[in-house]
PDB file of C-alpha atoms and ligand atoms in Angstrom:
ATOM      1  CA  UNK A   1     -60.053  89.929  45.046  1.00 97.00           C
ATOM      2  CA  UNK A   2     -61.470  91.027  48.148  1.00 98.00           C
ATOM      3  CA  UNK A   3     -58.643  89.093  50.931  1.00 98.00           C
ATOM      4  CA  UNK A   4     -59.167  88.146  54.955  1.00 98.00           C
ATOM      5  CA  UNK A   5     -56.677  87.592  57.609  1.00 98.00           C
ATOM      6  CA  UNK A   6     -56.932  84.690  59.715  1.00 98.00           C
ATOM      7  CA  UNK A   7     -54.862  84.248  62.853  1.00 98.00           C
ATOM      8  CA  UNK A   8     -54.499  81.662  65.067  1.00 98.00           C
ATOM      9  CA  UNK A   9     -53.384  82.834  68.359  1.00 98.00           C
ATOM     10  CA  UNK A  10     -54.634  80.264  70.122  1.00 98.00           C
ATOM     11  CA  UNK A  11     -51.648  77.797  71.379  1.00 97.00           C
ATOM     12  CA  UNK A  12     -50.945  78.500  74.834  1.00 95.00           C
ATOM     13  CA  UNK A  13     -47.221  78.764  74.073  1.00 97.00           C
ATOM     14  CA  UNK A  14     -46.074  75.094  75.813  1.00 97.00           C
ATOM     15  CA  UNK A  15     -42.258  75.824  74.549  1.00 98.00           C
ATOM     16  CA  UNK A  16     -41.778  79.563  75.044  1.00 97.00           C
ATOM     17  CA  UNK A  17     -42.846  78.729  78.303  1.00 96.00           C
ATOM     18  CA  UNK A  18     -44.241  81.625  79.555  1.00 95.00           C
ATOM     19  CA  UNK A  19     -47.110  81.704  82.528  1.00 94.00           C
ATOM     20  CA  UNK A  20     -49.338  84.228  79.575  1.00 95.00           C
ATOM     21  CA  UNK A  21     -50.270  82.625  76.753  1.00 97.00           C
ATOM     22  CA  UNK A  22     -47.572  83.195  74.278  1.00 98.00           C
ATOM     23  CA  UNK A  23     -49.836  85.913  72.484  1.00 98.00           C
ATOM     24  CA  UNK A  24     -49.830  87.698  74.990  1.00 98.00           C
ATOM     25  CA  UNK A  25     -46.342  87.836  75.865  1.00 98.00           C
ATOM     26  CA  UNK A  26     -44.986  91.630  75.719  1.00 98.00           C
ATOM     27  CA  UNK A  27     -42.491  92.159  72.661  1.00 98.00           C
ATOM     28  CA  UNK A  28     -41.578  95.759  72.954  1.00 97.00           C
ATOM     29  CA  UNK A  29     -43.496  97.751  73.915  1.00 96.00           C
ATOM     30  CA  UNK A  30     -47.073  95.450  72.361  1.00 97.00           C
ATOM     31  CA  UNK A  31     -47.693  91.649  73.044  1.00 98.00           C
ATOM     32  CA  UNK A  32     -47.491  89.430  69.688  1.00 98.00           C
ATOM     33  CA  UNK A  33     -50.320  89.482  68.721  1.00 98.00           C
ATOM     34  CA  UNK A  34     -50.920  93.027  68.328  1.00 98.00           C
ATOM     35  CA  UNK A  35     -47.473  92.945  66.442  1.00 98.00           C
ATOM     36  CA  UNK A  36     -48.907  89.820  64.516  1.00 98.00           C
ATOM     37  CA  UNK A  37     -52.216  92.609  64.105  1.00 98.00           C
ATOM     38  CA  UNK A  38     -50.587  95.504  62.831  1.00 98.00           C
ATOM     39  CA  UNK A  39     -48.279  94.082  59.966  1.00 97.00           C
ATOM     40  CA  UNK A  40     -51.176  92.086  58.447  1.00 98.00           C
ATOM     41  CA  UNK A  41     -54.042  94.729  58.605  1.00 97.00           C
ATOM     42  CA  UNK A  42     -52.783  96.814  55.669  1.00 97.00           C
ATOM     43  CA  UNK A  43     -52.581  94.230  53.691  1.00 98.00           C
ATOM     44  CA  UNK A  44     -56.442  92.577  53.667  1.00 98.00           C
ATOM     45  CA  UNK A  45     -60.230  93.579  53.703  1.00 97.00           C
ATOM     46  CA  UNK A  46     -60.908  91.441  57.664  1.00 97.00           C
ATOM     47  CA  UNK A  47     -58.877  90.302  59.721  1.00 98.00           C
ATOM     48  CA  UNK A  48     -59.810  87.586  62.521  1.00 98.00           C
ATOM     49  CA  UNK A  49     -58.281  86.118  65.493  1.00 98.00           C
ATOM     50  CA  UNK A  50     -58.567  83.255  66.770  1.00 98.00           C
ATOM     51  CA  UNK A  51     -57.913  83.165  70.556  1.00 98.00           C
ATOM     52  CA  UNK A  52     -57.926  80.547  73.348  1.00 98.00           C
ATOM     53  CA  UNK A  53     -61.576  79.585  75.018  1.00 97.00           C
ATOM     54  CA  UNK A  54     -61.858  81.695  77.813  1.00 97.00           C
ATOM     55  CA  UNK A  55     -59.539  84.755  76.426  1.00 97.00           C
ATOM     56  CA  UNK A  56     -61.372  86.033  73.783  1.00 98.00           C
ATOM     57  CA  UNK A  57     -61.788  89.655  76.342  1.00 97.00           C
ATOM     58  CA  UNK A  58     -58.184  89.732  76.783  1.00 98.00           C
ATOM     59  CA  UNK A  59     -57.577  88.968  73.626  1.00 98.00           C
ATOM     60  CA  UNK A  60     -59.783  91.753  72.473  1.00 97.00           C
ATOM     61  CA  UNK A  61     -58.532  94.210  74.786  1.00 97.00           C
ATOM     62  CA  UNK A  62     -54.451  93.770  73.699  1.00 98.00           C
ATOM     63  CA  UNK A  63     -55.886  94.964  70.359  1.00 98.00           C
ATOM     64  CA  UNK A  64     -58.841  96.976  71.413  1.00 95.00           C
ATOM     65  CA  UNK A  65     -56.880  99.887  68.733  1.00 94.00           C
ATOM     66  CA  UNK A  66     -57.576  97.625  66.380  1.00 95.00           C
ATOM     67  CA  UNK A  67     -61.898  96.593  67.164  1.00 88.00           C
ATOM     68  CA  UNK A  68     -64.379  96.425  65.395  1.00 86.00           C
ATOM     69  CA  UNK A  69     -61.640  96.183  62.417  1.00 89.00           C
ATOM     70  CA  UNK A  70     -60.482  93.057  64.207  1.00 97.00           C
ATOM     71  CA  UNK A  71     -62.730  90.145  65.287  1.00 97.00           C
ATOM     72  CA  UNK A  72     -61.566  88.191  68.256  1.00 98.00           C
ATOM     73  CA  UNK A  73     -63.318  84.465  68.268  1.00 98.00           C
ATOM     74  CA  UNK A  74     -62.667  81.325  70.190  1.00 98.00           C
ATOM     75  CA  UNK A  75     -59.853  78.307  68.696  1.00 98.00           C
ATOM     76  CA  UNK A  76     -59.628  75.656  69.252  1.00 96.00           C
ATOM     77  CA  UNK A  77     -57.485  72.537  70.578  1.00 95.00           C
ATOM     78  CA  UNK A  78     -55.901  72.170  67.931  1.00 95.00           C
ATOM     79  CA  UNK A  79     -54.513  75.334  64.973  1.00 96.00           C
ATOM     80  CA  UNK A  80     -56.215  73.262  62.421  1.00 95.00           C
ATOM     81  CA  UNK A  81     -58.740  73.681  65.016  1.00 96.00           C
ATOM     82  CA  UNK A  82     -59.014  77.133  65.222  1.00 97.00           C
ATOM     83  CA  UNK A  83     -58.427  78.064  61.297  1.00 97.00           C
ATOM     84  CA  UNK A  84     -61.726  76.228  61.005  1.00 97.00           C
ATOM     85  CA  UNK A  85     -63.406  78.421  63.662  1.00 97.00           C
ATOM     86  CA  UNK A  86     -62.241  81.374  62.225  1.00 98.00           C
ATOM     87  CA  UNK A  87     -63.503  80.630  58.439  1.00 98.00           C
ATOM     88  CA  UNK A  88     -66.737  80.262  59.818  1.00 97.00           C
ATOM     89  CA  UNK A  89     -66.768  84.050  60.767  1.00 98.00           C
ATOM     90  CA  UNK A  90     -65.290  85.483  56.981  1.00 97.00           C
ATOM     91  CA  UNK A  91     -67.637  88.184  55.574  1.00 97.00           C
ATOM     92  CA  UNK A  92     -69.820  86.519  52.124  1.00 97.00           C
ATOM     93  CA  UNK A  93     -67.740  88.826  50.168  1.00 98.00           C
ATOM     94  CA  UNK A  94     -64.543  87.550  50.482  1.00 98.00           C
ATOM     95  CA  UNK A  95     -62.374  85.193  48.541  1.00 98.00           C
ATOM     96  CA  UNK A  96     -59.731  85.169  49.317  1.00 98.00           C
ATOM     97  CA  UNK A  97     -57.690  84.300  52.576  1.00 98.00           C
ATOM     98  CA  UNK A  98     -54.671  84.289  54.205  1.00 98.00           C
ATOM     99  CA  UNK A  99     -53.406  81.754  57.436  1.00 98.00           C
ATOM    100  CA  UNK A 100     -51.362  83.797  59.968  1.00 98.00           C
ATOM    101  CA  UNK A 101     -49.623  82.167  62.677  1.00 98.00           C
ATOM    102  CA  UNK A 102     -49.676  85.030  65.061  1.00 98.00           C
ATOM    103  CA  UNK A 103     -46.302  83.844  66.196  1.00 98.00           C
ATOM    104  CA  UNK A 104     -44.567  84.604  63.079  1.00 98.00           C
ATOM    105  CA  UNK A 105     -45.482  88.369  64.087  1.00 98.00           C
ATOM    106  CA  UNK A 106     -43.015  90.255  62.591  1.00 98.00           C
ATOM    107  CA  UNK A 107     -43.393  88.890  58.739  1.00 98.00           C
ATOM    108  CA  UNK A 108     -42.254  91.975  56.687  1.00 97.00           C
ATOM    109  CA  UNK A 109     -44.125  93.342  54.048  1.00 98.00           C
ATOM    110  CA  UNK A 110     -42.828  91.488  51.220  1.00 98.00           C
ATOM    111  CA  UNK A 111     -43.593  88.107  52.511  1.00 98.00           C
ATOM    112  CA  UNK A 112     -47.524  89.975  51.862  1.00 98.00           C
ATOM    113  CA  UNK A 113     -46.886  90.801  49.149  1.00 98.00           C
ATOM    114  CA  UNK A 114     -45.543  87.939  47.364  1.00 98.00           C
ATOM    115  CA  UNK A 115     -48.206  86.451  48.594  1.00 98.00           C
ATOM    116  CA  UNK A 116     -51.154  88.473  46.865  1.00 98.00           C
ATOM    117  CA  UNK A 117     -48.964  88.813  44.158  1.00 98.00           C
ATOM    118  CA  UNK A 118     -49.603  85.051  43.258  1.00 98.00           C
ATOM    119  CA  UNK A 119     -52.882  85.073  44.839  1.00 98.00           C
ATOM    120  CA  UNK A 120     -53.912  87.847  42.361  1.00 98.00           C
ATOM    121  CA  UNK A 121     -52.236  85.715  39.135  1.00 98.00           C
ATOM    122  CA  UNK A 122     -54.426  83.066  39.991  1.00 98.00           C
ATOM    123  CA  UNK A 123     -52.219  80.547  42.237  1.00 98.00           C
ATOM    124  CA  UNK A 124     -54.988  79.086  44.418  1.00 98.00           C
ATOM    125  CA  UNK A 125     -52.669  77.827  47.433  1.00 98.00           C
ATOM    126  CA  UNK A 126     -49.534  79.708  47.895  1.00 98.00           C
ATOM    127  CA  UNK A 127     -46.892  79.157  50.268  1.00 98.00           C
ATOM    128  CA  UNK A 128     -43.329  80.842  51.387  1.00 98.00           C
ATOM    129  CA  UNK A 129     -40.612  79.794  52.320  1.00 98.00           C
ATOM    130  CA  UNK A 130     -36.654  79.563  53.134  1.00 98.00           C
ATOM    131  CA  UNK A 131     -33.964  77.488  51.735  1.00 97.00           C
ATOM    132  CA  UNK A 132     -32.803  75.273  54.426  1.00 96.00           C
ATOM    133  CA  UNK A 133     -29.857  75.357  56.691  1.00 94.00           C
ATOM    134  CA  UNK A 134     -29.375  73.103  58.105  1.00 95.00           C
ATOM    135  CA  UNK A 135     -28.215  69.377  57.542  1.00 95.00           C
ATOM    136  CA  UNK A 136     -31.309  67.202  58.291  1.00 95.00           C
ATOM    137  CA  UNK A 137     -31.444  63.138  59.367  1.00 97.00           C
ATOM    138  CA  UNK A 138     -33.584  60.679  59.018  1.00 97.00           C
ATOM    139  CA  UNK A 139     -32.785  59.033  62.972  1.00 98.00           C
ATOM    140  CA  UNK A 140     -34.585  55.806  64.846  1.00 98.00           C
ATOM    141  CA  UNK A 141     -33.885  55.608  68.162  1.00 97.00           C
ATOM    142  CA  UNK A 142     -30.817  57.540  68.058  1.00 97.00           C
ATOM    143  CA  UNK A 143     -29.512  56.169  64.920  1.00 98.00           C
ATOM    144  CA  UNK A 144     -29.630  57.754  61.509  1.00 98.00           C
ATOM    145  CA  UNK A 145     -30.544  55.930  59.164  1.00 98.00           C
ATOM    146  CA  UNK A 146     -29.472  58.699  56.404  1.00 97.00           C
ATOM    147  CA  UNK A 147     -29.267  62.153  55.071  1.00 97.00           C
ATOM    148  CA  UNK A 148     -31.503  63.780  53.468  1.00 95.00           C
ATOM    149  CA  UNK A 149     -31.410  66.006  50.242  1.00 95.00           C
ATOM    150  CA  UNK A 150     -30.946  69.058  51.739  1.00 94.00           C
ATOM    151  CA  UNK A 151     -31.378  71.658  48.637  1.00 93.00           C
ATOM    152  CA  UNK A 152     -34.917  69.546  47.627  1.00 95.00           C
ATOM    153  CA  UNK A 153     -36.332  70.976  51.481  1.00 96.00           C
ATOM    154  CA  UNK A 154     -37.641  74.372  52.496  1.00 97.00           C
ATOM    155  CA  UNK A 155     -38.485  75.955  55.768  1.00 97.00           C
ATOM    156  CA  UNK A 156     -41.958  76.499  55.423  1.00 98.00           C
ATOM    157  CA  UNK A 157     -43.708  80.093  56.869  1.00 98.00           C
ATOM    158  CA  UNK A 158     -47.134  81.606  56.305  1.00 98.00           C
ATOM    159  CA  UNK A 159     -49.437  83.771  55.744  1.00 98.00           C
ATOM    160  CA  UNK A 160     -50.016  80.840  53.883  1.00 98.00           C
ATOM    161  CA  UNK A 161     -52.018  82.400  50.661  1.00 98.00           C
ATOM    162  CA  UNK A 162     -55.610  80.253  49.850  1.00 98.00           C
ATOM    163  CA  UNK A 163     -58.540  80.498  47.052  1.00 98.00           C
ATOM    164  CA  UNK A 164     -61.529  81.504  49.560  1.00 98.00           C
ATOM    165  CA  UNK A 165     -63.467  77.818  48.554  1.00 98.00           C
ATOM    166  CA  UNK A 166     -59.642  75.742  48.694  1.00 98.00           C
ATOM    167  CA  UNK A 167     -59.718  76.672  51.436  1.00 98.00           C
ATOM    168  CA  UNK A 168     -63.112  76.547  53.092  1.00 97.00           C
ATOM    169  CA  UNK A 169     -62.939  72.103  51.073  1.00 97.00           C
ATOM    170  CA  UNK A 170     -59.861  71.326  52.789  1.00 96.00           C
ATOM    171  CA  UNK A 171     -61.128  72.497  56.414  1.00 95.00           C
ATOM    172  CA  UNK A 172     -63.540  69.479  55.507  1.00 92.00           C
ATOM    173  CA  UNK A 173     -61.636  67.072  56.443  1.00 81.00           C
ATOM    174  CA  UNK A 174     -59.147  68.280  58.972  1.00 68.00           C
ATOM    175  CA  UNK A 175     -56.389  66.383  60.212  1.00 76.00           C
ATOM    176  CA  UNK A 176     -55.823  65.644  63.775  1.00 81.00           C
ATOM    177  CA  UNK A 177     -52.251  66.157  63.396  1.00 86.00           C
ATOM    178  CA  UNK A 178     -51.710  69.024  65.264  1.00 84.00           C
ATOM    179  CA  UNK A 179     -48.302  70.255  63.503  1.00 83.00           C
ATOM    180  CA  UNK A 180     -50.663  70.019  59.912  1.00 87.00           C
ATOM    181  CA  UNK A 181     -50.646  73.523  58.426  1.00 95.00           C
ATOM    182  CA  UNK A 182     -53.319  74.953  55.848  1.00 97.00           C
ATOM    183  CA  UNK A 183     -50.616  74.110  52.574  1.00 97.00           C
ATOM    184  CA  UNK A 184     -51.184  69.894  54.421  1.00 96.00           C
ATOM    185  CA  UNK A 185     -54.972  70.376  54.432  1.00 96.00           C
ATOM    186  CA  UNK A 186     -55.197  71.297  50.592  1.00 96.00           C
ATOM    187  CA  UNK A 187     -52.151  68.750  50.172  1.00 96.00           C
ATOM    188  CA  UNK A 188     -54.655  66.619  50.858  1.00 94.00           C
ATOM    189  CA  UNK A 189     -56.818  67.631  48.135  1.00 95.00           C
ATOM    190  CA  UNK A 190     -54.429  66.635  45.279  1.00 96.00           C
ATOM    191  CA  UNK A 191     -54.554  69.998  44.890  1.00 97.00           C
ATOM    192  CA  UNK A 192     -50.880  72.137  43.460  1.00 98.00           C
ATOM    193  CA  UNK A 193     -49.182  74.719  46.159  1.00 98.00           C
ATOM    194  CA  UNK A 194     -47.296  77.410  44.882  1.00 98.00           C
ATOM    195  CA  UNK A 195     -43.696  78.280  47.284  1.00 98.00           C
ATOM    196  CA  UNK A 196     -42.381  82.127  46.937  1.00 98.00           C
ATOM    197  CA  UNK A 197     -39.894  83.893  48.565  1.00 98.00           C
ATOM    198  CA  UNK A 198     -40.229  83.783  52.196  1.00 98.00           C
ATOM    199  CA  UNK A 199     -38.408  86.380  55.091  1.00 98.00           C
ATOM    200  CA  UNK A 200     -36.041  85.188  58.467  1.00 97.00           C
ATOM    201  CA  UNK A 201     -37.613  87.908  59.849  1.00 98.00           C
ATOM    202  CA  UNK A 202     -40.809  86.248  59.190  1.00 98.00           C
ATOM    203  CA  UNK A 203     -39.498  83.624  62.312  1.00 98.00           C
ATOM    204  CA  UNK A 204     -41.645  82.109  64.364  1.00 98.00           C
ATOM    205  CA  UNK A 205     -41.340  83.001  68.071  1.00 98.00           C
ATOM    206  CA  UNK A 206     -41.652  79.369  69.502  1.00 98.00           C
ATOM    207  CA  UNK A 207     -38.630  78.921  72.532  1.00 98.00           C
ATOM    208  CA  UNK A 208     -37.532  81.615  74.749  1.00 97.00           C
ATOM    209  CA  UNK A 209     -34.450  82.536  72.793  1.00 97.00           C
ATOM    210  CA  UNK A 210     -36.915  83.361  69.307  1.00 98.00           C
ATOM    211  CA  UNK A 211     -37.592  86.768  71.599  1.00 97.00           C
ATOM    212  CA  UNK A 212     -34.073  88.289  72.108  1.00 97.00           C
ATOM    213  CA  UNK A 213     -34.434  87.863  68.299  1.00 97.00           C
ATOM    214  CA  UNK A 214     -37.998  89.645  68.285  1.00 98.00           C
ATOM    215  CA  UNK A 215     -36.896  92.436  70.441  1.00 97.00           C
ATOM    216  CA  UNK A 216     -34.117  92.725  68.484  1.00 97.00           C
ATOM    217  CA  UNK A 217     -36.412  93.406  65.699  1.00 96.00           C
ATOM    218  CA  UNK A 218     -38.496  95.769  67.487  1.00 95.00           C
ATOM    219  CA  UNK A 219     -35.831  97.511  68.196  1.00 93.00           C
ATOM    220  CA  UNK A 220     -34.379  97.913  64.836  1.00 91.00           C
ATOM    221  CA  UNK A 221     -37.486  98.259  63.523  1.00 83.00           C
ATOM    222  CA  UNK A 222     -39.823  95.969  60.762  1.00 80.00           C
ATOM    223  CA  UNK A 223     -38.462  95.226  57.364  1.00 83.00           C
TER     224      UNK A 223
HETATM  225  N1  CTP B   1     -52.451  78.363  67.192  1.00 86.23           N
HETATM  226  C1  CTP B   1     -53.974  78.278  67.330  1.00 86.23           C
HETATM  227  N2  CTP B   1     -54.815  77.209  67.584  1.00 86.23           N
HETATM  228  C2  CTP B   1     -54.123  76.610  69.247  1.00 86.23           C
HETATM  229  C3  CTP B   1     -53.147  75.577  68.391  1.00 86.23           C
HETATM  230  C4  CTP B   1     -51.897  77.268  68.148  1.00 86.23           C
HETATM  231  O1  CTP B   1     -54.333  79.018  67.141  1.00 86.23           O
HETATM  232  N3  CTP B   1     -54.401  75.304  69.948  1.00 86.23           N
HETATM  233  C5  CTP B   1     -51.572  78.774  66.798  1.00 86.23           C
HETATM  234  C6  CTP B   1     -50.673  79.288  67.685  1.00 86.23           C
HETATM  235  O2  CTP B   1     -51.862  80.783  68.890  1.00 86.23           O
HETATM  236  C7  CTP B   1     -50.064  80.333  66.195  1.00 86.23           C
HETATM  237  C8  CTP B   1     -49.751  79.653  65.715  1.00 86.23           C
HETATM  238  O3  CTP B   1     -51.099  78.453  66.244  1.00 86.23           O
HETATM  239  O4  CTP B   1     -50.060  81.845  66.952  1.00 86.23           O
HETATM  240  C9  CTP B   1     -48.615  78.624  66.315  1.00 86.23           C
HETATM  241  O5  CTP B   1     -47.854  77.576  66.162  1.00 86.23           O
HETATM  242  P1  CTP B   1     -47.392  77.770  67.653  1.00 86.23           P
HETATM  243  O6  CTP B   1     -46.034  78.030  67.406  1.00 86.23           O
HETATM  244  O7  CTP B   1     -46.930  76.141  67.322  1.00 86.23           O
HETATM  245  O8  CTP B   1     -48.122  78.161  69.310  1.00 86.23           O
HETATM  246  P2  CTP B   1     -48.086  77.195  70.471  1.00 86.23           P
HETATM  247  O9  CTP B   1     -49.081  75.922  70.038  1.00 86.23           O
HETATM  248  O10 CTP B   1     -48.708  78.003  71.198  1.00 86.23           O
HETATM  249  O11 CTP B   1     -46.547  77.060  71.019  1.00 86.23           O
HETATM  250  P3  CTP B   1     -46.273  75.392  71.699  1.00 86.23           P
HETATM  251  O12 CTP B   1     -46.607  74.348  70.516  1.00 86.23           O
HETATM  252  O13 CTP B   1     -44.942  75.514  72.087  1.00 86.23           O
HETATM  253  O14 CTP B   1     -47.153  74.948  72.523  1.00 86.23           O
HETATM  254 MG1   MG B   2     -48.442  74.505  69.752  1.00 86.23          MG
END
């Protein structure tokens, strides 16, 4: 098994509301992208980062100690377009691909190991997930339609791992849904997606409060 990690980092981070693109926002001594690359690099043979168009050089500079082992390429308008763009730059010998949000910068090794182990056991699509903690209700026009069965729902994280040819096939039919993850594209092909254990530290830095948590994790050290 030869592994590549694609790190989509081309989002602007609108919900974080920072002047910089989210991946360049500092947490402790380094930016979010640096932390994400540092967490991924020891688990894979190749790393490709998708950066916002026009920011490729700044992104490269922010992780310069990892370049040229890490390639920075131009991302797209939505996340799946960024992943599709990075997929084109994967080395010939790569057999499996992990797709990992830059915004999940503090994902512990255990999550990588769970996903990689499942791939090595012959699973073609693997996602890490955690149980729901809140009660989930379906609503319309500020009225509750129904209460979902919480035990049947999970919170999905990354890295999501795939056999290379399956991920490539999934991205041939790209989705216009900006929230679609890579597993969704695989589900669309009718393929099975396996679930392994995620970790609370694999949270996605999304809103300003998440930066408070990120700083706590940096000071405490990675799990
Ligand atoms: N991403 C990407 N290309 C895009 C949009 C998102 O590579 N066109 C990446 C982000 O950089 C992030 C990951 O996908 O690492 C998950 O997306 P999200 O957390 O939604 O980040 P943003 O899209 O940057 O944030 P927001 O939706 O608040 O603008
Ligand atoms: Mg987004």
